[in-house]
Coordinates of C-alpha atoms in Angstrom, one line a residue:
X4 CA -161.7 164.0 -13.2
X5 CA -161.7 166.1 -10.2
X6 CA -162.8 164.5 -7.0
X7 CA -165.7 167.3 -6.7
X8 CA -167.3 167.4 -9.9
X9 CA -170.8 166.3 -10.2
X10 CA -171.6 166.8 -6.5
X11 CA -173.5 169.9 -6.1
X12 CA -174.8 168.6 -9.2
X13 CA -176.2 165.5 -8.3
X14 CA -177.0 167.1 -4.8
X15 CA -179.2 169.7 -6.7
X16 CA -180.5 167.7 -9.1
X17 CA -181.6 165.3 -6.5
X18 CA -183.6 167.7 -4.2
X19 CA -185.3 169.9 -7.9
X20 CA -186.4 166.1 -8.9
X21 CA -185.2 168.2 -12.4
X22 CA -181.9 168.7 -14.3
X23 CA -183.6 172.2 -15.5
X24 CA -184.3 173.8 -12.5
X25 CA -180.9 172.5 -11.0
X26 CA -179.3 174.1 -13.9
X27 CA -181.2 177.5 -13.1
X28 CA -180.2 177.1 -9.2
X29 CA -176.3 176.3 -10.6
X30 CA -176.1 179.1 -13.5
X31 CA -175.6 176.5 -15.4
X32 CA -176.5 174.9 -18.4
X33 CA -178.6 171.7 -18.6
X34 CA -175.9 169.9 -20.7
X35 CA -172.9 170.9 -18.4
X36 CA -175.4 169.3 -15.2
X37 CA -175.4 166.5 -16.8
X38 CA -172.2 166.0 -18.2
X39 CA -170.7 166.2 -14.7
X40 CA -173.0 163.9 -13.1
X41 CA -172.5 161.4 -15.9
X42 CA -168.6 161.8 -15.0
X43 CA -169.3 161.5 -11.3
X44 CA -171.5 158.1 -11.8
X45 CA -168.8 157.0 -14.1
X46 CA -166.3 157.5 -12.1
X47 CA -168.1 155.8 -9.3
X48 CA -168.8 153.0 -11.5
X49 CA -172.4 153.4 -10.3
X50 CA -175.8 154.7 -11.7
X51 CA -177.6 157.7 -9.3
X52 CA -180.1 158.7 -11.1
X53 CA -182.8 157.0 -13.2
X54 CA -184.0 159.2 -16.0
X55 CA -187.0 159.4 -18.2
X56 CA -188.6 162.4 -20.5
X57 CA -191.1 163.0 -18.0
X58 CA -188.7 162.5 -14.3
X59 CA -186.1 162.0 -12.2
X60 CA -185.3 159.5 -9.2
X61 CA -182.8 158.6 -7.0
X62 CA -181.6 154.6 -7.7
X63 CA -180.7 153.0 -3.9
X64 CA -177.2 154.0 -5.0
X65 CA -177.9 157.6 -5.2
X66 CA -180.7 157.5 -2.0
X67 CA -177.0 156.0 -0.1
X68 CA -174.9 159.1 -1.7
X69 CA -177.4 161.8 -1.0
X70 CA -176.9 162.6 2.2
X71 CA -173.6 162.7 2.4
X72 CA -173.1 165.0 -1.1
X73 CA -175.4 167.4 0.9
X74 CA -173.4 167.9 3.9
X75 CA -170.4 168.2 1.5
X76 CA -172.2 170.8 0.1
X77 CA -173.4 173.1 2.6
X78 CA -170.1 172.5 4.6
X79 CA -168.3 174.2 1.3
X80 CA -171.4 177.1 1.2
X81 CA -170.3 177.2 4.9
X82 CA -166.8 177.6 4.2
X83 CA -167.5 180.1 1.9
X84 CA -169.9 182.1 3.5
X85 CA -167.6 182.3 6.5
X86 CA -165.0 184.3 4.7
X87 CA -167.7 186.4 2.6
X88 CA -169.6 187.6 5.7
X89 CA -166.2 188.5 7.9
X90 CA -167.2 191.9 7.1
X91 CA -170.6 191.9 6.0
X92 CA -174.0 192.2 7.5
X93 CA -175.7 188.1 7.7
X94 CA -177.0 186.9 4.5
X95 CA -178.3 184.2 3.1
X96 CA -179.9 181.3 4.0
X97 CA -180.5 179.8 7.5
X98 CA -182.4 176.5 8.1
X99 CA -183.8 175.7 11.1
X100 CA -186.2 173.4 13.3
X101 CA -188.4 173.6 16.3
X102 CA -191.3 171.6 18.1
X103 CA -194.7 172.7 17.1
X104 CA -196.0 174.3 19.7
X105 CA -193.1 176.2 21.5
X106 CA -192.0 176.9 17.9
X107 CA -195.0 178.6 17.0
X108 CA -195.6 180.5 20.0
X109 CA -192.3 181.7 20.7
X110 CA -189.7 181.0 18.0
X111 CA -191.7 181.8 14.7
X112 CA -192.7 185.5 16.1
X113 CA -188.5 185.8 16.5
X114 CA -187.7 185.1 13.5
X115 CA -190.2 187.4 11.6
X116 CA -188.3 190.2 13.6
X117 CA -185.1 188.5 13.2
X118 CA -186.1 189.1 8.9
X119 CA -187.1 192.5 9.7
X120 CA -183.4 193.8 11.5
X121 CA -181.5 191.7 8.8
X122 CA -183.4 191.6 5.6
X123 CA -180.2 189.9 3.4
X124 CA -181.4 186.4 5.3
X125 CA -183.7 184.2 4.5
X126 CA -185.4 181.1 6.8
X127 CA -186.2 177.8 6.4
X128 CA -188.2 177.2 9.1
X129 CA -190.0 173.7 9.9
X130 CA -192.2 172.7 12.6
X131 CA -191.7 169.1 13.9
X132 CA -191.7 167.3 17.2
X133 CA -189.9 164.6 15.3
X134 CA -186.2 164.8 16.4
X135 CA -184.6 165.4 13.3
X136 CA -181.4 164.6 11.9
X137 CA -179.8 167.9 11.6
X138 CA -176.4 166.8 9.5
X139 CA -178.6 164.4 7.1
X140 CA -181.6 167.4 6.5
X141 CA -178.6 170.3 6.3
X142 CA -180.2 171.8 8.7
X143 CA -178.1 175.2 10.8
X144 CA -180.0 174.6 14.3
X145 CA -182.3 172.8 16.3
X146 CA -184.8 173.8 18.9
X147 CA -184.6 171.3 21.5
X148 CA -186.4 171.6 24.8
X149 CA -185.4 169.9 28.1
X150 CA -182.2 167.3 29.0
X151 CA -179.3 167.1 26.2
X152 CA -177.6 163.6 25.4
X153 CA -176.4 163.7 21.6
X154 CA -172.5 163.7 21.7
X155 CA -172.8 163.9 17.6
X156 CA -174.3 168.3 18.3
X157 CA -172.9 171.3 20.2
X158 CA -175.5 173.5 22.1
X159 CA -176.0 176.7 23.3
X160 CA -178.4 177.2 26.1
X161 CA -181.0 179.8 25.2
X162 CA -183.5 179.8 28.1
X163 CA -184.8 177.9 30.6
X164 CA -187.9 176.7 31.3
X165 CA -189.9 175.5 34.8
X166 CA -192.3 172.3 35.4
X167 CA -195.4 172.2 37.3
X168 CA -197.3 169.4 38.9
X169 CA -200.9 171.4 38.4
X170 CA -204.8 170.1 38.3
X171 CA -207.9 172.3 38.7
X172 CA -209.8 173.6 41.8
X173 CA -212.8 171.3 40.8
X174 CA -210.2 167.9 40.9
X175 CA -209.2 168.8 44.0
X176 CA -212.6 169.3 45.6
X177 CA -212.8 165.7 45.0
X178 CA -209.0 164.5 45.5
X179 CA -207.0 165.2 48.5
X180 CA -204.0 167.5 47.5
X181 CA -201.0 165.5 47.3
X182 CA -197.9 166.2 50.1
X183 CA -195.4 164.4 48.6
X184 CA -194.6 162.3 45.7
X185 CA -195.7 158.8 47.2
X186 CA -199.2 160.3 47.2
X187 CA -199.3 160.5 43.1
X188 CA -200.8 156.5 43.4
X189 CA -204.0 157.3 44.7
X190 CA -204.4 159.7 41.5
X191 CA -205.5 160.1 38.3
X192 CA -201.9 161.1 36.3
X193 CA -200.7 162.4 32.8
X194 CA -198.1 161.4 31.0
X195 CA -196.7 163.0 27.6
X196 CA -193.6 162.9 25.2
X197 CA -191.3 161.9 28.2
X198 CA -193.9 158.8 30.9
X199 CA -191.5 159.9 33.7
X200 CA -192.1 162.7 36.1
X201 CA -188.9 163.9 37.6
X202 CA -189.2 165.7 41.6
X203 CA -186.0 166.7 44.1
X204 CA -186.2 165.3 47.2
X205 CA -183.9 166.3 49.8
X206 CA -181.8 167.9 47.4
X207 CA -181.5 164.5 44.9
X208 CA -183.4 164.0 41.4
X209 CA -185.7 161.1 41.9
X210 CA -187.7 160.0 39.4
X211 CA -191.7 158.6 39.0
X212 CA -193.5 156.4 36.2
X213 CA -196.7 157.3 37.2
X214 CA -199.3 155.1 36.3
X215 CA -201.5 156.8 33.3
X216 CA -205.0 157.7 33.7
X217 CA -204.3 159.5 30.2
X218 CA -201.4 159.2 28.0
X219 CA -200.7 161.9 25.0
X220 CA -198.0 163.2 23.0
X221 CA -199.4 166.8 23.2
X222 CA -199.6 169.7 26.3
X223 CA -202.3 171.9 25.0
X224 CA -204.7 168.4 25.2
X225 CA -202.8 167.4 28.8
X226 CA -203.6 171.3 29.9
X227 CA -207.1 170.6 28.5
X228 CA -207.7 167.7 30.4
X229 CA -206.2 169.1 33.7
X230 CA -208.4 172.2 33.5
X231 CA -211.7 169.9 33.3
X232 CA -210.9 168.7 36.4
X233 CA -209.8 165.0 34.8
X234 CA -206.4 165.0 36.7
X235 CA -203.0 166.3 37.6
X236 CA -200.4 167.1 34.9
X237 CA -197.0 167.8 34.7
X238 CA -196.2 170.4 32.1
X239 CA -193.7 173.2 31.7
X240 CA -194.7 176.6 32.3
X241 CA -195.5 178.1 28.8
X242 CA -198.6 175.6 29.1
X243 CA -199.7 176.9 31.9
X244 CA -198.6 179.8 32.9
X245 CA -201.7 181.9 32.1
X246 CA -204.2 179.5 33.8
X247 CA -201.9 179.4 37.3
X248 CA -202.1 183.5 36.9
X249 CA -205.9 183.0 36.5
X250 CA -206.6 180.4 39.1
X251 CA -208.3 177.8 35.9
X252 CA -205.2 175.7 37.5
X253 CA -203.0 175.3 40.8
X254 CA -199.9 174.1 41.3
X255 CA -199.1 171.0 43.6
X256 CA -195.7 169.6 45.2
X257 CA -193.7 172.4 44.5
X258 CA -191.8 171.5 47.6
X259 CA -191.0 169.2 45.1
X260 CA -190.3 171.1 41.8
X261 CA -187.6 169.5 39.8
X262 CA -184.5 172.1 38.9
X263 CA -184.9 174.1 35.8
X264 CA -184.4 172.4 32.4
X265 CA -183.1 174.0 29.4
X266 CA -184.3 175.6 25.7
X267 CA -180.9 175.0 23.7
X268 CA -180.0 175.1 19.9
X269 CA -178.3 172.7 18.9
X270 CA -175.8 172.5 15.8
X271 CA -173.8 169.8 14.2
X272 CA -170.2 169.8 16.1
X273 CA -168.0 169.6 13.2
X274 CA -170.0 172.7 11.5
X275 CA -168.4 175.9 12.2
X276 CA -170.5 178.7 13.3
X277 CA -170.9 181.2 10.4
X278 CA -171.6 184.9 11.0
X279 CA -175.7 184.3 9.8
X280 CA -175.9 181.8 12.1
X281 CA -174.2 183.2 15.3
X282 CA -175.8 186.4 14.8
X283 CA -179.4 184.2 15.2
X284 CA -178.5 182.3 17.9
X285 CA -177.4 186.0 19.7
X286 CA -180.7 187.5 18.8
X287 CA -182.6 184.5 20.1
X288 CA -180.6 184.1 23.4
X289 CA -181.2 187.9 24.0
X290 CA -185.2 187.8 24.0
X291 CA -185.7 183.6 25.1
X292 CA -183.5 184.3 28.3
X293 CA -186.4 186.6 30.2
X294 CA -188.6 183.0 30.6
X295 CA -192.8 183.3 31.7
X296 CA -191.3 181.8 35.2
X297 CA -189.4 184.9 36.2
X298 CA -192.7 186.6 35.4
X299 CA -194.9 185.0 38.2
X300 CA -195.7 186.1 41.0
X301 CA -195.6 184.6 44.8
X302 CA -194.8 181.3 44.9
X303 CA -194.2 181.3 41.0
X304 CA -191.3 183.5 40.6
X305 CA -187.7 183.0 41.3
X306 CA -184.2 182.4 39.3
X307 CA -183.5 180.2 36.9
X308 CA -181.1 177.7 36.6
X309 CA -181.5 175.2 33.7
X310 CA -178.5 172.5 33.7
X311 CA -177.1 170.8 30.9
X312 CA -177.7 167.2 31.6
X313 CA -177.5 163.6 29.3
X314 CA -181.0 162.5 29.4
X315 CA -184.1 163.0 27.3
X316 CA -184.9 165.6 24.9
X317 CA -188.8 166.8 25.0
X318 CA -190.9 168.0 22.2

């Protein structure tokens, strides 16, 4: 028996939860699906499947095999793509995640042009702030915002984005503005995805846990929160850039402002970078590089310089 045969059948039986419709997405027949899977489990001396008129399931043998019958799979539709597409305009399919929000206000309108200028692709495009694993969900690229620190993924900076310390006009008729970052005690602070609030003093990163007046895993309810007057927040500028422009918020310690952090994808390193691919992560980096920063005004605006950096990853 040949060291392949059964894989992509298992693989795609395993994801259609049916040997028919894996048969329809192989152009093959039913019987020869499961003839090659029965080789492949008895060759592996192993059951993978359990099997009824009515289903099909993974056993905790197959759940173990799964993942890595997928990657073998997509790395050989990689390998083939590659050479098909030397010469021809991107096809086919590209996965890819993002975080909710930024992903729906700024990568999800991309992509629907991206479809437009190369109609031969298709997308698989989740939403998720759960960091995902992108070589066990076969997935092409990653959205990741902020500080990078998986050795296992290669990146590709596409933008940057800029973080303000901001709270409303009414908090501050109430609160003293603060001058420096030893003044965030006496106030009432926001933390999100990441508790710690990062400033440059005197040209070094320092870093402060602020103490949580309210704690959330979400900007638009942080922003929320800040332009009721409830607090300062720290949130990066496509939360806020609008209610800065508009004077619903103000900025504070920007003496203060930490350097730019980055919008990267991100891609599994031992996954070569297919045409389809490439070409996304070109058209993405083109129209992500002009970031809402640049387009402030006054003491908004200014270069950016996002830095690749082992730390956190934000959602």
């Amino acid at each position: 028996m040949k060291p392949w045969q059964g894989i992509s059948e298992f693989a795609a039986v395993a994801e259609q939860q049916s040997f028919t419709a894996a048969a329809r997405q192989l152009r093959l027949s039913v019987a020869q699906v499961s003839r090659n899977i029965a080789a492949l489990e008895h060759r592996l001396q192993m059951q993978l499947l359990y099997r009824s008129t009515r289903s099909v399931s993974l056993t905790e043998e197959g759940k173990l095999y799964l993942p890595h019958c997928q990657h073998l799979v997509a790395s050989l539709r990689d390998a083939d793509q590659a050479i098909q597409q030397r010469t021809q305009q991107p096809q086919g399919l590209i996965r890819i995640t993002a975080p909710v929000y930024y992903g729906e206000r700024f990568i999800a309108p991309l992509l629907n042009d991206f479809l437009h200028i190369y109609p031969e692709c298709r997308l698989d495009f989740q939403l998720t702030n759960e960091q995902v694993d992108l070589i066990e969900g076969s997935y092409d690229v990653a959205i990741r915002l902020g500080q990078l620190g998986n050795p296992r993924l290669r990146a590709r900076k596409l933008g940057s984005r800029r973080h303000f310390v901001v709270g409303s006009p009414a908090y501050f008729e109430e609160f003293d503005r603060p001058q420096d970052i030893n003044a965030l005690d006496a106030h009432r602070c926001f933390t999100g995805t990441v508790r710690q609030w990062r400033f440059q003093v005197e040209g070094k990163l320092e870093t402060v846990r602020p103490e949580s007046y309210l704690h959330c895993n979400n900007g638009l309810a942080l922003r929320d929160a800040a332009m009721k007057g409830l607090g300062l927040a720290m949130l990066p500028d496509y939360y806020v850039t609008d209610s800065l422009a508009n004077g619903q918020l103000e900025e504070v310690l920007a003496d203060y402002r930490q350097p730019d952090d980055g919008i990267w994808a991100l891609y599994p390193e031992n996954r070569q970078v297919i045409p389809k691919v490439r070409v996304l992560l070109d058209y993405l980096s083109g129209n992500l590089s002009g970031n809402l920063s640049g387009n402030l005004s006054g003491n908004l605006s200014g270069n950016l310089s996002g830095k690749f950096n082992t730390g956190e990853i934000e959602n």
